[in-house]
Tab-separated table of C-alpha atoms and ligand atoms in Angstrom:
chain	number	residue	atom	x	y	z
A	225	MET	CA	62.993	110.762	113.247
A	226	TYR	CA	63.889	112.059	116.673
A	227	LEU	CA	65.286	115.456	117.709
A	228	SER	CA	66.921	115.921	121.091
A	229	ARG	CA	68.716	118.865	122.708
A	230	HIS	CA	71.887	118.376	124.690
A	231	ARG	CA	74.083	120.323	127.066
A	232	THR	CA	77.654	120.620	125.682
A	233	ALA	CA	80.668	122.685	126.712
A	234	GLU	CA	79.902	125.051	123.795
A	235	GLY	CA	76.239	125.442	124.742
A	236	PRO	CA	73.016	123.625	123.888
A	237	ARG	CA	73.140	121.547	120.698
A	238	TRP	CA	70.466	119.635	118.789
A	239	ALA	CA	70.843	116.044	117.636
A	240	LEU	CA	68.916	113.986	115.119
A	241	ASP	CA	68.465	110.283	115.945
A	242	GLY	CA	71.298	110.495	118.453
A	243	ARG	CA	73.826	112.254	116.155
A	244	TYR	CA	74.648	115.909	116.566
A	245	LEU	CA	73.452	118.531	114.112
A	246	PRO	CA	75.830	121.482	113.484
A	247	GLN	CA	76.406	123.681	116.562
A	248	GLY	CA	74.377	126.869	116.536
A	249	LEU	CA	71.366	125.573	114.598
A	250	ALA	CA	68.140	126.552	116.326
A	251	LEU	CA	64.963	124.444	116.395
A	252	ASP	CA	62.758	127.065	114.767
A	253	ARG	CA	65.196	127.329	111.817
A	254	LEU	CA	65.376	123.535	111.576
A	255	LEU	CA	61.597	123.177	111.375
A	256	GLU	CA	61.038	126.021	108.920
A	257	GLY	CA	61.350	123.889	105.778
A	258	PRO	CA	58.470	122.484	103.720
A	259	VAL	CA	56.875	119.751	105.775
A	260	PRO	CA	57.062	116.698	103.501
A	261	GLU	CA	60.796	117.256	102.858
A	262	LEU	CA	61.707	118.281	106.387
A	263	GLY	CA	63.140	114.865	107.280
A	264	ASP	CA	65.422	114.825	104.205
A	265	THR	CA	66.686	118.325	104.954
A	266	LEU	CA	67.540	117.397	108.519
A	267	GLU	CA	69.116	114.109	107.500
A	268	GLY	CA	71.505	116.010	105.233
A	269	LEU	CA	72.686	118.113	108.196
A	270	ARG	CA	73.457	115.286	110.593
A	271	THR	CA	77.073	114.924	111.692
A	272	GLY	CA	78.800	111.682	112.598
A	273	GLU	CA	79.297	112.527	116.276
A	274	ALA	CA	77.141	110.690	118.810
A	275	ALA	CA	75.152	112.996	121.095
A	276	GLU	CA	75.850	112.793	124.812
A	277	ASP	CA	73.736	113.180	127.923
A	278	PRO	CA	72.475	115.250	129.617
A	279	VAL	CA	69.413	115.993	127.627
A	280	LEU	CA	67.859	119.469	127.872
A	281	PRO	CA	64.196	120.430	127.371
A	282	PRO	CA	63.596	120.229	123.600
A	283	VAL	CA	62.643	123.861	123.160
A	284	GLU	CA	64.527	127.101	122.479
A	285	PRO	CA	64.494	129.571	125.410
A	286	TYR	CA	62.569	132.169	123.361
A	287	GLN	CA	59.880	129.809	122.050
A	288	GLU	CA	56.425	129.870	123.606
A	289	VAL	CA	54.561	126.959	125.147
A	290	TRP	CA	50.762	127.216	124.932
A	291	ALA	CA	48.131	124.849	126.216
A	292	SER	CA	44.592	123.810	125.433
A	293	GLY	CA	42.191	122.586	128.050
A	294	VAL	CA	38.995	120.615	128.547
A	295	THR	CA	39.672	118.650	125.369
A	296	TYR	CA	38.922	115.260	126.959
A	297	MET	CA	35.719	114.290	128.793
A	298	GLN	CA	37.827	113.268	131.824
A	299	SER	CA	39.128	116.837	132.118
A	300	ARG	CA	35.673	118.367	131.760
A	301	GLU	CA	34.303	116.109	134.532
A	302	ALA	CA	37.215	116.840	136.841
A	303	ARG	CA	36.854	120.631	136.454
A	304	GLU	CA	33.102	120.419	136.966
A	305	LEU	CA	33.758	118.611	140.235
A	306	GLU	CA	36.382	121.046	141.532
A	307	SER	CA	34.804	124.306	140.397
A	308	ALA	CA	32.109	126.577	141.719
A	309	ASP	CA	31.594	127.589	138.054
A	310	ALA	CA	31.146	124.132	136.585
A	311	ASP	CA	29.045	125.372	133.704
A	312	ALA	CA	32.000	127.216	132.133
A	313	TYR	CA	33.773	123.891	131.581
A	314	ALA	CA	30.741	122.131	130.117
A	315	ARG	CA	30.251	125.035	127.725
A	316	VAL	CA	33.857	125.211	126.548
A	317	TYR	CA	33.942	121.454	125.965
A	318	ASP	CA	31.029	121.803	123.527
A	319	ALA	CA	31.875	125.228	122.096
A	320	GLU	CA	33.410	125.766	118.679
A	321	ARG	CA	36.217	127.889	120.180
A	322	PRO	CA	38.672	125.863	122.298
A	323	GLU	CA	40.222	126.955	125.564
A	324	LEU	CA	43.805	128.107	124.923
A	325	PHE	CA	46.149	129.606	127.461
A	326	PHE	CA	49.788	130.641	127.684
A	327	LYS	CA	51.832	128.186	129.726
A	328	ALA	CA	55.550	129.113	129.617
A	329	HIS	CA	58.445	130.501	127.714
A	330	GLY	CA	60.933	127.845	126.681
A	331	TRP	CA	63.511	129.055	129.189
A	332	ARG	CA	61.138	128.234	132.041
A	333	ALA	CA	60.398	124.670	130.872
A	334	VAL	CA	61.934	121.762	132.753
A	335	GLY	CA	63.240	118.744	130.826
A	336	HIS	CA	63.472	115.008	131.382
A	337	GLY	CA	65.161	114.333	134.730
A	338	GLY	CA	64.561	117.870	136.028
A	339	GLU	CA	62.316	118.855	138.940
A	340	VAL	CA	58.741	120.072	138.651
A	341	ARG	CA	57.079	121.948	141.515
A	342	VAL	CA	53.807	122.422	143.319
A	343	ARG	CA	52.913	125.919	144.482
A	344	ARG	CA	53.558	126.616	148.157
A	345	ASP	CA	50.198	128.428	148.427
A	346	SER	CA	48.151	125.519	147.040
A	347	ARG	CA	46.913	122.385	148.797
A	348	TRP	CA	45.564	120.364	145.817
A	349	ASN	CA	47.879	119.727	142.876
A	350	VAL	CA	48.090	117.324	139.964
A	351	PRO	CA	50.358	116.511	137.060
A	352	GLU	CA	48.627	116.679	133.658
A	353	PRO	CA	50.181	114.266	131.154
A	354	GLU	CA	49.695	115.674	127.661
A	355	LEU	CA	50.655	115.178	124.060
A	356	VAL	CA	52.425	118.386	123.062
A	357	LEU	CA	52.303	119.487	119.422
A	358	VAL	CA	55.414	121.034	117.896
A	359	LEU	CA	54.318	123.692	115.423
A	360	ASN	CA	56.415	125.533	112.858
A	361	ASN	CA	55.892	129.234	112.109
A	362	ARG	CA	53.031	128.367	109.709
A	363	MET	CA	51.259	126.533	112.534
A	364	GLU	CA	51.823	123.198	110.788
A	365	VAL	CA	52.139	120.200	113.065
A	366	VAL	CA	55.678	118.885	112.519
A	367	GLY	CA	56.156	116.746	115.610
A	368	PHE	CA	55.248	115.971	119.167
A	369	THR	CA	56.789	115.648	122.572
A	370	ALA	CA	55.482	114.644	126.010
A	371	GLY	CA	54.477	117.321	128.497
A	372	ASN	CA	53.384	117.839	132.048
A	373	ASP	CA	50.987	120.758	132.623
A	374	VAL	CA	51.362	120.737	136.431
A	375	SER	CA	48.330	122.480	137.889
A	376	SER	CA	46.759	123.649	141.112
A	377	ARG	CA	43.197	122.372	141.344
A	378	ASP	CA	42.146	124.379	144.401
A	379	ILE	CA	43.311	127.722	142.978
A	380	GLU	CA	41.554	127.201	139.642
A	381	GLY	CA	38.566	125.638	141.419
A	382	GLU	CA	38.092	128.695	143.592
A	383	ASN	CA	37.638	130.923	140.555
A	384	PRO	CA	38.388	130.190	136.861
A	385	LEU	CA	39.890	133.706	136.611
A	386	TYR	CA	42.744	132.378	138.739
A	387	LEU	CA	43.711	129.993	135.927
A	388	PRO	CA	47.026	131.757	135.113
A	389	GLN	CA	48.113	131.387	138.755
A	390	ALA	CA	46.990	127.754	138.828
A	391	LYS	CA	48.921	126.987	135.674
A	392	VAL	CA	51.887	129.358	135.314
A	393	TYR	CA	54.601	129.334	137.952
A	394	ASP	CA	58.180	128.081	138.309
A	395	GLY	CA	58.462	124.354	137.668
A	396	SER	CA	54.927	123.961	136.304
A	397	CYS	CA	55.889	123.030	132.737
A	398	SER	CA	57.879	119.994	131.781
A	399	LEU	CA	58.653	118.882	128.204
A	400	GLY	CA	60.674	116.054	126.729
A	401	PRO	CA	62.708	114.050	126.488
A	402	GLY	CA	62.882	114.883	122.745
A	403	ILE	CA	60.698	115.521	119.692
A	404	VAL	CA	59.315	112.824	117.403
A	405	LEU	CA	58.981	114.335	113.926
A	406	ALA	CA	55.549	113.424	112.608
A	407	GLY	CA	52.478	114.937	111.043
A	408	PRO	CA	49.082	114.875	112.830
A	409	ASP	CA	48.145	111.477	111.353
A	410	GLY	CA	51.046	109.947	113.264
A	411	MET	CA	49.602	110.985	116.621
A	412	ARG	CA	45.881	110.316	116.470
A	413	ASP	CA	45.950	107.051	118.388
A	414	LEU	CA	48.875	107.147	120.801
A	415	PRO	CA	48.753	105.816	124.350
A	416	ILE	CA	49.351	108.417	127.083
A	417	ARG	CA	50.283	106.965	130.465
A	418	LEU	CA	50.826	108.508	133.850
A	419	ARG	CA	52.477	106.835	136.828
A	420	ILE	CA	53.155	108.626	140.107
A	421	SER	CA	55.412	106.909	142.595
A	422	ARG	CA	55.727	107.822	146.255
A	423	GLY	CA	58.208	106.195	148.612
A	424	GLY	CA	58.928	103.447	146.064
A	425	ARG	CA	55.212	102.555	145.639
A	426	VAL	CA	52.785	103.448	142.888
A	427	ALA	CA	50.457	106.164	144.234
A	428	PHE	CA	48.467	106.598	141.005
A	429	GLU	CA	48.390	105.099	137.529
A	430	GLY	CA	46.234	105.955	134.550
A	431	GLU	CA	46.052	105.665	130.793
A	432	VAL	CA	44.196	107.241	127.883
A	433	SER	CA	44.520	107.265	124.106
A	434	THR	CA	44.892	110.448	122.069
A	435	SER	CA	41.987	109.100	119.983
A	436	ARG	CA	39.686	110.170	122.869
A	437	ILE	CA	40.390	113.863	122.302
A	438	LYS	CA	37.337	115.947	121.409
A	439	ARG	CA	39.119	118.221	118.894
A	440	SER	CA	41.569	117.718	116.063
A	441	PHE	CA	45.199	118.773	116.445
A	442	GLU	CA	44.906	120.906	113.299
A	443	GLU	CA	41.910	122.746	114.787
A	444	LEU	CA	43.840	123.567	117.983
A	445	ALA	CA	46.862	124.781	115.991
A	446	GLU	CA	44.657	126.882	113.696
A	447	TYR	CA	42.972	128.610	116.627
A	448	LEU	CA	46.314	129.360	118.255
A	449	GLY	CA	47.692	131.041	115.138
A	450	ARG	CA	44.459	132.683	114.057
A	451	GLU	CA	45.251	136.167	115.376
A	452	LEU	CA	48.694	135.561	116.833
A	453	THR	CA	52.018	135.649	114.972
A	454	LEU	CA	54.439	133.055	116.258
A	455	PRO	CA	57.591	133.614	114.188
A	456	SER	CA	59.509	130.918	116.055
A	457	GLY	CA	56.699	128.352	115.926
A	458	ALA	CA	55.219	127.110	119.211
A	459	PHE	CA	54.594	124.163	121.466
A	460	LEU	CA	50.947	123.398	122.147
A	461	MET	CA	49.887	121.121	125.003
A	462	THR	CA	46.706	119.384	123.895
A	463	GLY	CA	44.965	118.807	127.237
A	464	THR	CA	44.790	115.990	129.728
A	465	GLY	CA	42.643	112.861	129.568
A	466	ILE	CA	43.920	111.516	132.894
A	467	VAL	CA	42.992	113.150	136.192
A	468	PRO	CA	43.748	111.446	139.532
A	469	GLY	CA	40.801	111.201	141.948
A	470	GLU	CA	39.689	113.887	144.376
A	471	GLU	CA	41.681	112.408	147.250
A	472	PHE	CA	44.987	112.678	145.401
A	473	THR	CA	47.427	115.574	145.563
A	474	LEU	CA	50.928	115.722	144.173
A	475	THR	CA	53.519	115.929	146.938
A	476	PRO	CA	57.191	116.940	147.133
A	477	GLY	CA	59.317	113.804	146.640
A	478	ASP	CA	56.857	112.170	144.216
A	479	ARG	CA	58.206	110.854	140.952
A	480	VAL	CA	56.028	111.529	137.885
A	481	GLU	CA	56.462	109.376	134.827
A	482	ILE	CA	54.561	110.364	131.683
A	483	SER	CA	54.704	108.443	128.448
A	484	VAL	CA	53.289	109.500	125.110
A	485	GLY	CA	53.786	106.736	122.551
A	486	GLU	CA	57.429	105.734	122.984
A	487	LEU	CA	58.514	108.919	124.736
A	488	VAL	CA	59.040	108.771	128.481
A	489	LEU	CA	59.321	111.982	130.510
A	490	GLU	CA	60.335	111.580	134.137
A	491	ASN	CA	60.445	114.300	136.789
A	492	ASP	CA	60.656	114.404	140.553
A	493	VAL	CA	58.567	116.898	142.457
A	494	ALA	CA	60.888	119.365	144.205
A	495	GLY	CA	60.951	119.366	147.995
B	289	DO4	O1	40.479	124.847	132.284
B	289	DO4	C1	41.359	124.325	132.778
B	289	DO4	C2	42.562	123.785	132.164
B	289	DO4	C3	42.342	122.475	131.577
B	289	DO4	C4	43.569	121.766	131.215
B	289	DO4	O2	44.703	122.197	131.407
B	289	DO4	C5	43.427	120.455	130.591
B	289	DO4	O3	42.310	120.012	130.327
B	289	DO4	O4	44.447	119.814	130.373
B	290	MG	MG1	46.281	120.689	130.951
């Protein structure tokens, strides 16, 4: 089952499998129900009307997007290379406690077809293609979407304490195009692909499987909600397993295409 959010004359509206749900229903209310019966509940709400483009980011403006990091060996190695404090990344990769950081409020997220950005005060930037968990208010995994955790490598590399500036700025968080409703077992072996095109040519391509992640999705969700109440649920980026080489930096005009399973999220980098 697939949830998408659309712009309409009356305001944003959710759809299930391409058919509108009643106007005014919010995602956190929709996902509140008991997990095994969630699909049936939503099915009962579906209207006959076909949903229309454009699609909006599949998140309510007040929901929070969090992220985990250094969950794939590729990410650990890339941070070790870029950082003067390489040991911190090796230690967090092996530690019991994961790295978790706040990424964006829903209102700041960009959706499919929108523009992401690189910081003007950074010279080394990358997209981070990630499986994004959709969590209800009990921190149960109820679905996933595709995400781009756009990041500045030189700012974080200079000092890990600069991480919020490397990660949190306008246009740094993209989600979409919609949400696949699924429990964690439905996402343990999904292909994640990244393609960056520049001037009509492929500038970088990479692929990883979610099966390569070091931690379980349930573990990441549990840590996020351990001492934090999230009454509207949350989105949790699960970390990148694809990092372009040292010579690569994301550039205005690039097109970034991220796929997670069947979902394809496309964004241009703003000029
Ligand atoms: O510690 C840096 C952040 C790592 C990250 O965002 C990732 O691994 O995806
Ligand atoms: Mg990341």
